[in-house]
Amino acid sequence: MQPDHKEGAGRASATAVADSQGSLPPTSPAVKPSAATPSAPSPTPSASAKTPTSVGGATSPRATTPAAPSSASKQKAPATSSLAGRIRPKSTRQGVATVYKAGVGDGACSYGPSDTMMIAAMNTTDYETSKACGAYVLVRAANGASVTVRITNECPLPCAPGQLDLSEQAFAKLVPISTGRIAITWSLLSPDTAGPISIRYKSGSSPYWCGIQAIGHRNPLAQLEVRSGSGWRQLARTDYNYFLSPNGSGCGGAIRITDIYGERLTINGIALRPDAVQPTQVQFTQH
């Protein structure tokens, strides 16, 4: 099977659309689980399928410092309105907030356990094949309460556009968990507390096939490229938030990431070490 193939996973029915005021259970539908590790590919450009695991059953990723310090450079990408996708800066969205049991905080974005549990699952429409992963959003309730959450998961259809499924810990910052569902507004943030970005190669990565993930980016990620020959090759993004090089091109070489504001970071010195979180020395500019 191809590396971005999904095995079928059960889906509970989702909550209603944003303007409904009916009484609902205190918990929302099961969110989309994170991708499990693929088996190691052979020396041909092939890889095994993504196997979902239940929310809360993930283990903490193994952190490994690269053999040599990474280096990076910054530049501005050509301006384009397509970089931001559906989640745009300086835009306030209306929707509903529901609540789910997030376990240790892992989810479809494949980040692993959360330290703070101030997290949320984005509805499938606004999730945009994991383009929402890592985004920080400020959620406001009608009672004046607010909470900042990081998108780490996907709330599958029929979750409505604009809907956020909050962890119990985050939902409780707005209203009692027993409320179950409330009207909200939310907007994108570019926080000032983010540390440096890290890079992780997916389990099973090799010079013949690899998946690459950026972790801890302040702003939503628009593109990930690898140096291939004398140029750059843009990798396709999966719904479990890895960028794949199916024939191994660029695996273990320089990596270039671009945020939705068009800022580019070129990162060198990241070793091809599967499932190791390797820190860089850079972060996107705050907006």
PDB file of C-alpha atoms in Angstrom:
ATOM      1  CA  MET A   1       0.000   0.000   0.000  1.00  0.00           C
ATOM      2  CA  GLN A   2       1.081   3.598  -0.508  1.00  0.00           C
ATOM      3  CA  PRO A   3       2.509   5.492   2.487  1.00  0.00           C
ATOM      4  CA  ASP A   4      -0.415   7.908   2.726  1.00  0.00           C
ATOM      5  CA  HIS A   5      -3.158   5.261   2.522  1.00  0.00           C
ATOM      6  CA  LYS A   6      -5.610   5.278   5.438  1.00  0.00           C
ATOM      7  CA  GLU A   7      -7.161   2.192   6.868  1.00  0.00           C
ATOM      8  CA  GLY A   8     -10.827   2.517   7.743  1.00  0.00           C
ATOM      9  CA  ALA A   9     -11.557   3.837  11.213  1.00  0.00           C
ATOM     10  CA  GLY A  10     -14.896   4.116  12.968  1.00  0.00           C
ATOM     11  CA  ARG A  11     -16.550   7.523  13.082  1.00  0.00           C
ATOM     12  CA  ALA A  12     -19.210   8.534  15.594  1.00  0.00           C
ATOM     13  CA  SER A  13     -21.879  10.965  14.452  1.00  0.00           C
ATOM     14  CA  ALA A  14     -20.869  14.605  14.870  1.00  0.00           C
ATOM     15  CA  THR A  15     -22.679  17.500  16.441  1.00  0.00           C
ATOM     16  CA  ALA A  16     -25.100  19.775  14.636  1.00  0.00           C
ATOM     17  CA  VAL A  17     -24.293  23.017  12.807  1.00  0.00           C
ATOM     18  CA  ALA A  18     -23.295  26.211  14.552  1.00  0.00           C
ATOM     19  CA  ASP A  19     -26.692  27.883  14.996  1.00  0.00           C
ATOM     20  CA  SER A  20     -28.486  24.909  16.572  1.00  0.00           C
ATOM     21  CA  GLN A  21     -29.418  25.299  20.239  1.00  0.00           C
ATOM     22  CA  GLY A  22     -30.644  21.792  20.972  1.00  0.00           C
ATOM     23  CA  SER A  23     -29.530  19.817  24.002  1.00  0.00           C
ATOM     24  CA  LEU A  24     -26.589  17.540  23.237  1.00  0.00           C
ATOM     25  CA  PRO A  25     -24.484  15.035  25.136  1.00  0.00           C
ATOM     26  CA  PRO A  26     -21.470  16.524  26.948  1.00  0.00           C
ATOM     27  CA  THR A  27     -18.978  14.818  24.695  1.00  0.00           C
ATOM     28  CA  SER A  28     -18.522  15.154  20.957  1.00  0.00           C
ATOM     29  CA  PRO A  29     -17.805  12.545  18.274  1.00  0.00           C
ATOM     30  CA  ALA A  30     -14.607  10.593  18.275  1.00  0.00           C
ATOM     31  CA  VAL A  31     -11.917  12.594  16.536  1.00  0.00           C
ATOM     32  CA  LYS A  32      -9.627  11.227  13.918  1.00  0.00           C
ATOM     33  CA  PRO A  33      -6.775   9.154  15.410  1.00  0.00           C
ATOM     34  CA  SER A  34      -3.130   9.728  14.663  1.00  0.00           C
ATOM     35  CA  ALA A  35      -1.130   7.713  12.167  1.00  0.00           C
ATOM     36  CA  ALA A  36       0.970   4.839  13.414  1.00  0.00           C
ATOM     37  CA  THR A  37       4.449   4.037  12.283  1.00  0.00           C
ATOM     38  CA  PRO A  38       4.763   2.431   8.837  1.00  0.00           C
ATOM     39  CA  SER A  39       6.963  -0.587   8.345  1.00  0.00           C
ATOM     40  CA  ALA A  40      10.422   0.081   6.966  1.00  0.00           C
ATOM     41  CA  PRO A  41      10.421   0.415   3.174  1.00  0.00           C
ATOM     42  CA  SER A  42      12.523  -1.743   0.917  1.00  0.00           C
ATOM     43  CA  PRO A  43      15.251  -0.269  -1.315  1.00  0.00           C
ATOM     44  CA  THR A  44      12.529   0.421  -3.855  1.00  0.00           C
ATOM     45  CA  PRO A  45      10.368   3.571  -3.577  1.00  0.00           C
ATOM     46  CA  SER A  46       7.525   1.997  -1.651  1.00  0.00           C
ATOM     47  CA  ALA A  47       6.217   2.199   1.905  1.00  0.00           C
ATOM     48  CA  SER A  48       3.508   0.608   3.974  1.00  0.00           C
ATOM     49  CA  ALA A  49       0.191   2.084   4.986  1.00  0.00           C
ATOM     50  CA  LYS A  50      -0.784   4.345   7.786  1.00  0.00           C
ATOM     51  CA  THR A  51      -2.465   2.404  10.585  1.00  0.00           C
ATOM     52  CA  PRO A  52      -4.709   4.419  12.918  1.00  0.00           C
ATOM     53  CA  THR A  53      -4.427   4.045  16.667  1.00  0.00           C
ATOM     54  CA  SER A  54      -6.939   5.034  19.306  1.00  0.00           C
ATOM     55  CA  VAL A  55      -6.753   8.505  20.809  1.00  0.00           C
ATOM     56  CA  GLY A  56      -4.864   8.451  24.067  1.00  0.00           C
ATOM     57  CA  GLY A  57      -2.881   5.312  23.259  1.00  0.00           C
ATOM     58  CA  ALA A  58       0.149   7.009  21.768  1.00  0.00           C
ATOM     59  CA  THR A  59       3.580   7.010  23.308  1.00  0.00           C
ATOM     60  CA  SER A  60       5.878   9.982  23.603  1.00  0.00           C
ATOM     61  CA  PRO A  61       8.156  10.520  20.585  1.00  0.00           C
ATOM     62  CA  ARG A  62      11.805   9.712  21.091  1.00  0.00           C
ATOM     63  CA  ALA A  63      13.808  12.934  21.200  1.00  0.00           C
ATOM     64  CA  THR A  64      17.281  12.803  19.707  1.00  0.00           C
ATOM     65  CA  THR A  65      19.733  15.617  19.133  1.00  0.00           C
ATOM     66  CA  PRO A  66      21.354  15.530  15.683  1.00  0.00           C
ATOM     67  CA  ALA A  67      25.013  14.612  15.437  1.00  0.00           C
ATOM     68  CA  ALA A  68      25.850  18.096  14.166  1.00  0.00           C
ATOM     69  CA  PRO A  69      23.942  21.309  15.004  1.00  0.00           C
ATOM     70  CA  SER A  70      21.444  22.318  12.371  1.00  0.00           C
ATOM     71  CA  SER A  71      21.749  25.630  10.587  1.00  0.00           C
ATOM     72  CA  ALA A  72      19.113  27.696   8.862  1.00  0.00           C
ATOM     73  CA  SER A  73      18.591  30.799   6.781  1.00  0.00           C
ATOM     74  CA  LYS A  74      15.551  32.989   6.261  1.00  0.00           C
ATOM     75  CA  GLN A  75      14.044  34.533   3.175  1.00  0.00           C
ATOM     76  CA  LYS A  76      10.687  35.761   1.895  1.00  0.00           C
ATOM     77  CA  ALA A  77       8.783  33.624  -0.576  1.00  0.00           C
ATOM     78  CA  PRO A  78       6.976  35.236  -3.519  1.00  0.00           C
ATOM     79  CA  ALA A  79       3.649  36.669  -2.348  1.00  0.00           C
ATOM     80  CA  THR A  80       0.680  34.424  -3.039  1.00  0.00           C
ATOM     81  CA  SER A  81      -2.868  34.443  -1.656  1.00  0.00           C
ATOM     82  CA  SER A  82      -3.045  30.643  -1.771  1.00  0.00           C
ATOM     83  CA  LEU A  83      -0.566  30.046   1.044  1.00  0.00           C
ATOM     84  CA  ALA A  84      -3.038  30.705   3.861  1.00  0.00           C
ATOM     85  CA  GLY A  85      -5.813  28.352   2.758  1.00  0.00           C
ATOM     86  CA  ARG A  86      -9.064  28.525   4.727  1.00  0.00           C
ATOM     87  CA  ILE A  87      -7.516  29.656   8.022  1.00  0.00           C
ATOM     88  CA  ARG A  88      -6.466  33.220   7.321  1.00  0.00           C
ATOM     89  CA  PRO A  89      -4.806  35.909   9.437  1.00  0.00           C
ATOM     90  CA  LYS A  90      -6.934  38.854  10.625  1.00  0.00           C
ATOM     91  CA  SER A  91     -10.140  36.908  10.082  1.00  0.00           C
ATOM     92  CA  THR A  92     -12.686  36.031  12.772  1.00  0.00           C
ATOM     93  CA  ARG A  93     -14.689  32.858  12.243  1.00  0.00           C
ATOM     94  CA  GLN A  94     -18.017  31.864  13.769  1.00  0.00           C
ATOM     95  CA  GLY A  95     -18.877  28.311  14.750  1.00  0.00           C
ATOM     96  CA  VAL A  96     -19.483  26.004  17.680  1.00  0.00           C
ATOM     97  CA  ALA A  97     -17.227  24.417  20.236  1.00  0.00           C
ATOM     98  CA  THR A  98     -17.798  20.848  21.328  1.00  0.00           C
ATOM     99  CA  VAL A  99     -15.779  18.769  23.780  1.00  0.00           C
ATOM    100  CA  TYR A 100     -13.979  15.415  23.589  1.00  0.00           C
ATOM    101  CA  LYS A 101     -11.801  13.207  25.753  1.00  0.00           C
ATOM    102  CA  ALA A 102      -8.365  13.842  24.264  1.00  0.00           C
ATOM    103  CA  GLY A 103      -6.428  11.219  26.206  1.00  0.00           C
ATOM    104  CA  VAL A 104      -2.759  12.227  26.214  1.00  0.00           C
ATOM    105  CA  GLY A 105      -3.373  14.760  23.456  1.00  0.00           C
ATOM    106  CA  ASP A 106      -2.182  12.874  20.390  1.00  0.00           C
ATOM    107  CA  GLY A 107      -4.261  13.073  17.221  1.00  0.00           C
ATOM    108  CA  ALA A 108      -4.379  13.142  13.435  1.00  0.00           C
ATOM    109  CA  CYS A 109      -1.541  15.699  13.240  1.00  0.00           C
ATOM    110  CA  SER A 110       0.822  13.006  14.617  1.00  0.00           C
ATOM    111  CA  TYR A 111       2.542  15.312  17.101  1.00  0.00           C
ATOM    112  CA  GLY A 112       2.322  12.911  20.024  1.00  0.00           C
ATOM    113  CA  PRO A 113       1.288  13.704  23.618  1.00  0.00           C
ATOM    114  CA  SER A 114       0.528  17.286  24.619  1.00  0.00           C
ATOM    115  CA  ASP A 115       2.248  19.009  27.546  1.00  0.00           C
ATOM    116  CA  THR A 116      -0.565  21.486  28.249  1.00  0.00           C
ATOM    117  CA  MET A 117      -3.678  19.806  26.796  1.00  0.00           C
ATOM    118  CA  MET A 118      -4.813  23.212  25.512  1.00  0.00           C
ATOM    119  CA  ILE A 119      -5.619  21.567  22.183  1.00  0.00           C
ATOM    120  CA  ALA A 120      -8.436  21.167  19.689  1.00  0.00           C
ATOM    121  CA  ALA A 121      -9.556  19.139  16.688  1.00  0.00           C
ATOM    122  CA  MET A 122     -10.408  21.121  13.564  1.00  0.00           C
ATOM    123  CA  ASN A 123     -13.404  20.207  11.426  1.00  0.00           C
ATOM    124  CA  THR A 124     -12.476  18.337   8.231  1.00  0.00           C
ATOM    125  CA  THR A 125     -13.325  21.255   5.912  1.00  0.00           C
ATOM    126  CA  ASP A 126     -11.007  23.696   7.678  1.00  0.00           C
ATOM    127  CA  TYR A 127      -8.462  20.949   8.462  1.00  0.00           C
ATOM    128  CA  GLU A 128      -7.567  20.928   4.740  1.00  0.00           C
ATOM    129  CA  THR A 129      -5.486  17.734   4.603  1.00  0.00           C
ATOM    130  CA  SER A 130      -3.574  18.747   7.767  1.00  0.00           C
ATOM    131  CA  LYS A 131      -2.922  22.352   6.688  1.00  0.00           C
ATOM    132  CA  ALA A 132      -4.476  23.443  10.000  1.00  0.00           C
ATOM    133  CA  CYS A 133      -2.040  21.343  12.059  1.00  0.00           C
ATOM    134  CA  GLY A 134      -0.014  23.375  14.524  1.00  0.00           C
ATOM    135  CA  ALA A 135      -2.123  26.517  14.154  1.00  0.00           C
ATOM    136  CA  TYR A 136      -2.808  28.477  17.342  1.00  0.00           C
ATOM    137  CA  VAL A 137      -6.322  29.884  17.583  1.00  0.00           C
ATOM    138  CA  LEU A 138      -7.984  32.137  20.129  1.00  0.00           C
ATOM    139  CA  VAL A 139     -11.457  30.848  20.993  1.00  0.00           C
ATOM    140  CA  ARG A 140     -14.035  33.209  22.521  1.00  0.00           C
ATOM    141  CA  ALA A 141     -17.364  32.328  24.114  1.00  0.00           C
ATOM    142  CA  ALA A 142     -20.423  34.578  24.448  1.00  0.00           C
ATOM    143  CA  ASN A 143     -19.847  34.878  28.207  1.00  0.00           C
ATOM    144  CA  GLY A 144     -16.540  36.689  27.612  1.00  0.00           C
ATOM    145  CA  ALA A 145     -14.293  33.741  28.460  1.00  0.00           C
ATOM    146  CA  SER A 146     -11.503  32.815  26.060  1.00  0.00           C
ATOM    147  CA  VAL A 147      -8.825  30.166  25.598  1.00  0.00           C
ATOM    148  CA  THR A 148      -5.916  29.702  23.199  1.00  0.00           C
ATOM    149  CA  VAL A 149      -5.618  26.216  21.724  1.00  0.00           C
ATOM    150  CA  ARG A 150      -3.278  24.474  19.295  1.00  0.00           C
ATOM    151  CA  ILE A 151      -4.754  22.371  16.498  1.00  0.00           C
ATOM    152  CA  THR A 152      -3.511  18.800  16.883  1.00  0.00           C
ATOM    153  CA  ASN A 153      -6.403  16.729  15.543  1.00  0.00           C
ATOM    154  CA  GLU A 154      -9.217  16.477  13.003  1.00  0.00           C
ATOM    155  CA  CYS A 155     -12.932  16.300  13.730  1.00  0.00           C
ATOM    156  CA  PRO A 156     -14.364  14.287  10.807  1.00  0.00           C
ATOM    157  CA  LEU A 157     -17.582  14.953   8.940  1.00  0.00           C
ATOM    158  CA  PRO A 158     -20.291  15.803   9.777  1.00  0.00           C
ATOM    159  CA  CYS A 159     -18.433  18.318  11.957  1.00  0.00           C
ATOM    160  CA  ALA A 160     -19.434  21.603  10.350  1.00  0.00           C
ATOM    161  CA  PRO A 161     -17.133  24.281   8.885  1.00  0.00           C
ATOM    162  CA  GLY A 162     -16.082  26.602  11.692  1.00  0.00           C
ATOM    163  CA  GLN A 163     -16.523  23.915  14.356  1.00  0.00           C
ATOM    164  CA  LEU A 164     -13.783  23.193  16.893  1.00  0.00           C
ATOM    165  CA  ASP A 165     -13.712  20.100  19.088  1.00  0.00           C
ATOM    166  CA  LEU A 166     -11.903  21.142  22.277  1.00  0.00           C
ATOM    167  CA  SER A 167     -10.167  18.935  24.798  1.00  0.00           C
ATOM    168  CA  GLU A 168     -11.995  18.765  28.119  1.00  0.00           C
ATOM    169  CA  GLN A 169      -9.242  20.856  29.687  1.00  0.00           C
ATOM    170  CA  ALA A 170      -9.634  23.633  27.099  1.00  0.00           C
ATOM    171  CA  PHE A 171     -13.457  23.524  27.012  1.00  0.00           C
ATOM    172  CA  ALA A 172     -13.565  23.928  30.812  1.00  0.00           C
ATOM    173  CA  LYS A 173     -11.826  27.313  30.404  1.00  0.00           C
ATOM    174  CA  LEU A 174     -14.964  28.569  28.645  1.00  0.00           C
ATOM    175  CA  VAL A 175     -17.921  26.854  30.316  1.00  0.00           C
ATOM    176  CA  PRO A 176     -18.574  23.736  32.417  1.00  0.00           C
ATOM    177  CA  ILE A 177     -17.881  20.522  30.504  1.00  0.00           C
ATOM    178  CA  SER A 178     -21.479  19.401  31.059  1.00  0.00           C
ATOM    179  CA  THR A 179     -22.622  22.200  28.724  1.00  0.00           C
ATOM    180  CA  GLY A 180     -21.367  20.077  25.841  1.00  0.00           C
ATOM    181  CA  ARG A 181     -21.691  22.606  23.037  1.00  0.00           C
ATOM    182  CA  ILE A 182     -21.603  26.397  22.736  1.00  0.00           C
ATOM    183  CA  ALA A 183     -21.470  29.111  20.086  1.00  0.00           C
ATOM    184  CA  ILE A 184     -18.004  30.629  19.640  1.00  0.00           C
ATOM    185  CA  THR A 185     -15.869  32.882  17.512  1.00  0.00           C
ATOM    186  CA  TRP A 186     -12.215  32.082  16.814  1.00  0.00           C
ATOM    187  CA  SER A 187      -9.243  33.642  15.070  1.00  0.00           C
ATOM    188  CA  LEU A 188      -5.677  32.726  14.157  1.00  0.00           C
ATOM    189  CA  LEU A 189      -2.821  33.737  16.476  1.00  0.00           C
ATOM    190  CA  SER A 190       0.932  34.075  15.984  1.00  0.00           C
ATOM    191  CA  PRO A 191       2.097  33.554  19.594  1.00  0.00           C
ATOM    192  CA  ASP A 192       5.207  35.005  21.188  1.00  0.00           C
ATOM    193  CA  THR A 193       5.908  31.958  23.369  1.00  0.00           C
ATOM    194  CA  ALA A 194       6.910  29.409  20.720  1.00  0.00           C
ATOM    195  CA  GLY A 195      10.426  27.934  20.965  1.00  0.00           C
ATOM    196  CA  PRO A 196      12.507  26.745  18.007  1.00  0.00           C
ATOM    197  CA  ILE A 197      11.089  24.465  15.331  1.00  0.00           C
ATOM    198  CA  SER A 198      12.002  20.769  15.297  1.00  0.00           C
ATOM    199  CA  ILE A 199      12.094  18.292  12.408  1.00  0.00           C
ATOM    200  CA  ARG A 200      11.152  14.614  12.569  1.00  0.00           C
ATOM    201  CA  TYR A 201      11.552  11.875   9.958  1.00  0.00           C
ATOM    202  CA  LYS A 202       8.772   9.295  10.032  1.00  0.00           C
ATOM    203  CA  SER A 203       9.439   5.762  11.202  1.00  0.00           C
ATOM    204  CA  GLY A 204      10.504   3.679   8.215  1.00  0.00           C
ATOM    205  CA  SER A 205      12.245   6.585   6.482  1.00  0.00           C
ATOM    206  CA  SER A 206      15.360   5.731   4.499  1.00  0.00           C
ATOM    207  CA  PRO A 207      17.308   7.046   1.477  1.00  0.00           C
ATOM    208  CA  TYR A 208      14.651   5.316  -0.655  1.00  0.00           C
ATOM    209  CA  TRP A 209      11.479   6.732   0.956  1.00  0.00           C
ATOM    210  CA  CYS A 210      10.875   9.263   3.689  1.00  0.00           C
ATOM    211  CA  GLY A 211       8.239  11.297   5.440  1.00  0.00           C
ATOM    212  CA  ILE A 212       9.189  14.622   7.026  1.00  0.00           C
ATOM    213  CA  GLN A 213       7.343  16.619   9.671  1.00  0.00           C
ATOM    214  CA  ALA A 214       7.921  20.065  11.179  1.00  0.00           C
ATOM    215  CA  ILE A 215       6.967  20.468  14.854  1.00  0.00           C
ATOM    216  CA  GLY A 216       6.499  23.579  16.976  1.00  0.00           C
ATOM    217  CA  HIS A 217       6.121  26.171  14.216  1.00  0.00           C
ATOM    218  CA  ARG A 218       4.628  29.464  15.404  1.00  0.00           C
ATOM    219  CA  ASN A 219       2.586  30.004  12.232  1.00  0.00           C
ATOM    220  CA  PRO A 220       0.722  27.434  10.101  1.00  0.00           C
ATOM    221  CA  LEU A 221       2.964  25.648   7.632  1.00  0.00           C
ATOM    222  CA  ALA A 222       2.202  26.114   3.940  1.00  0.00           C
ATOM    223  CA  GLN A 223       4.971  24.139   2.214  1.00  0.00           C
ATOM    224  CA  LEU A 224       7.874  21.798   2.856  1.00  0.00           C
ATOM    225  CA  GLU A 225      10.547  21.302   0.220  1.00  0.00           C
ATOM    226  CA  VAL A 226      13.744  19.272  -0.027  1.00  0.00           C
ATOM    227  CA  ARG A 227      16.842  20.051  -2.051  1.00  0.00           C
ATOM    228  CA  SER A 228      16.986  17.754  -5.039  1.00  0.00           C
ATOM    229  CA  GLY A 229      19.927  18.135  -7.362  1.00  0.00           C
ATOM    230  CA  SER A 230      20.411  21.844  -8.043  1.00  0.00           C
ATOM    231  CA  GLY A 231      16.842  22.827  -7.160  1.00  0.00           C
ATOM    232  CA  TRP A 232      14.026  22.426  -4.653  1.00  0.00           C
ATOM    233  CA  ARG A 233      11.262  19.855  -4.765  1.00  0.00           C
ATOM    234  CA  GLN A 234       7.960  20.517  -2.994  1.00  0.00           C
ATOM    235  CA  LEU A 235       6.652  17.435  -1.166  1.00  0.00           C
ATOM    236  CA  ALA A 236       3.016  16.389  -1.011  1.00  0.00           C
ATOM    237  CA  ARG A 237       1.329  16.700   2.380  1.00  0.00           C
ATOM    238  CA  THR A 238      -0.643  13.840   3.922  1.00  0.00           C
ATOM    239  CA  ASP A 239      -3.702  14.126   6.147  1.00  0.00           C
ATOM    240  CA  TYR A 240      -1.569  12.807   9.030  1.00  0.00           C
ATOM    241  CA  ASN A 241       0.763  15.814   8.698  1.00  0.00           C
ATOM    242  CA  TYR A 242       3.880  14.349   7.103  1.00  0.00           C
ATOM    243  CA  PHE A 243       5.353  15.445   3.766  1.00  0.00           C
ATOM    244  CA  LEU A 244       6.362  12.462   1.645  1.00  0.00           C
ATOM    245  CA  SER A 245       9.220  11.821  -0.749  1.00  0.00           C
ATOM    246  CA  PRO A 246       8.099   8.480  -2.256  1.00  0.00           C
ATOM    247  CA  ASN A 247      11.328   7.840  -4.184  1.00  0.00           C
ATOM    248  CA  GLY A 248      13.753   9.127  -1.548  1.00  0.00           C
ATOM    249  CA  SER A 249      14.645  12.302  -3.398  1.00  0.00           C
ATOM    250  CA  GLY A 250      16.083  14.820  -0.909  1.00  0.00           C
ATOM    251  CA  CYS A 251      15.791  12.507   2.102  1.00  0.00           C
ATOM    252  CA  GLY A 252      18.524  13.458   4.590  1.00  0.00           C
ATOM    253  CA  GLY A 253      19.398  16.689   2.808  1.00  0.00           C
ATOM    254  CA  ALA A 254      18.511  20.348   3.213  1.00  0.00           C
ATOM    255  CA  ILE A 255      14.890  21.147   4.072  1.00  0.00           C
ATOM    256  CA  ARG A 256      13.015  24.360   3.289  1.00  0.00           C
ATOM    257  CA  ILE A 257       9.751  25.245   5.053  1.00  0.00           C
ATOM    258  CA  THR A 258       7.397  28.134   4.290  1.00  0.00           C
ATOM    259  CA  ASP A 259       4.678  29.565   6.529  1.00  0.00           C
ATOM    260  CA  ILE A 260       1.372  31.069   5.394  1.00  0.00           C
ATOM    261  CA  TYR A 261       2.907  34.566   5.530  1.00  0.00           C
ATOM    262  CA  GLY A 262       5.484  33.578   2.915  1.00  0.00           C
ATOM    263  CA  GLU A 263       8.544  33.385   5.180  1.00  0.00           C
ATOM    264  CA  ARG A 264      10.997  30.641   4.171  1.00  0.00           C
ATOM    265  CA  LEU A 265      13.439  28.869   6.466  1.00  0.00           C
ATOM    266  CA  THR A 266      16.186  26.736   4.947  1.00  0.00           C
ATOM    267  CA  ILE A 267      17.429  24.115   7.425  1.00  0.00           C
ATOM    268  CA  ASN A 268      20.650  22.119   7.091  1.00  0.00           C
ATOM    269  CA  GLY A 269      22.221  19.456   9.288  1.00  0.00           C
ATOM    270  CA  ILE A 270      19.143  17.321  10.027  1.00  0.00           C
ATOM    271  CA  ALA A 271      20.148  13.661   9.997  1.00  0.00           C
ATOM    272  CA  LEU A 272      17.933  10.987   8.475  1.00  0.00           C
ATOM    273  CA  ARG A 273      17.001   9.435  11.830  1.00  0.00           C
ATOM    274  CA  PRO A 274      13.498   7.952  11.843  1.00  0.00           C
ATOM    275  CA  ASP A 275      11.211   8.952  14.721  1.00  0.00           C
ATOM    276  CA  ALA A 276      13.794  11.304  16.275  1.00  0.00           C
ATOM    277  CA  VAL A 277      12.766  14.868  17.148  1.00  0.00           C
ATOM    278  CA  GLN A 278      15.701  17.023  16.032  1.00  0.00           C
ATOM    279  CA  PRO A 279      15.680  20.679  17.098  1.00  0.00           C
ATOM    280  CA  THR A 280      16.694  23.543  14.844  1.00  0.00           C
ATOM    281  CA  GLN A 281      17.813  27.007  15.862  1.00  0.00           C
ATOM    282  CA  VAL A 282      15.063  28.988  14.148  1.00  0.00           C
ATOM    283  CA  GLN A 283      11.430  30.008  14.330  1.00  0.00           C
ATOM    284  CA  PHE A 284       9.057  31.913  12.046  1.00  0.00           C
ATOM    285  CA  THR A 285       8.538  35.640  12.675  1.00  0.00           C
ATOM    286  CA  GLN A 286       5.653  36.638  14.933  1.00  0.00           C
ATOM    287  CA  HIS A 287       2.757  38.430  13.237  1.00  0.00           C
TER     288      HIS A 287
END
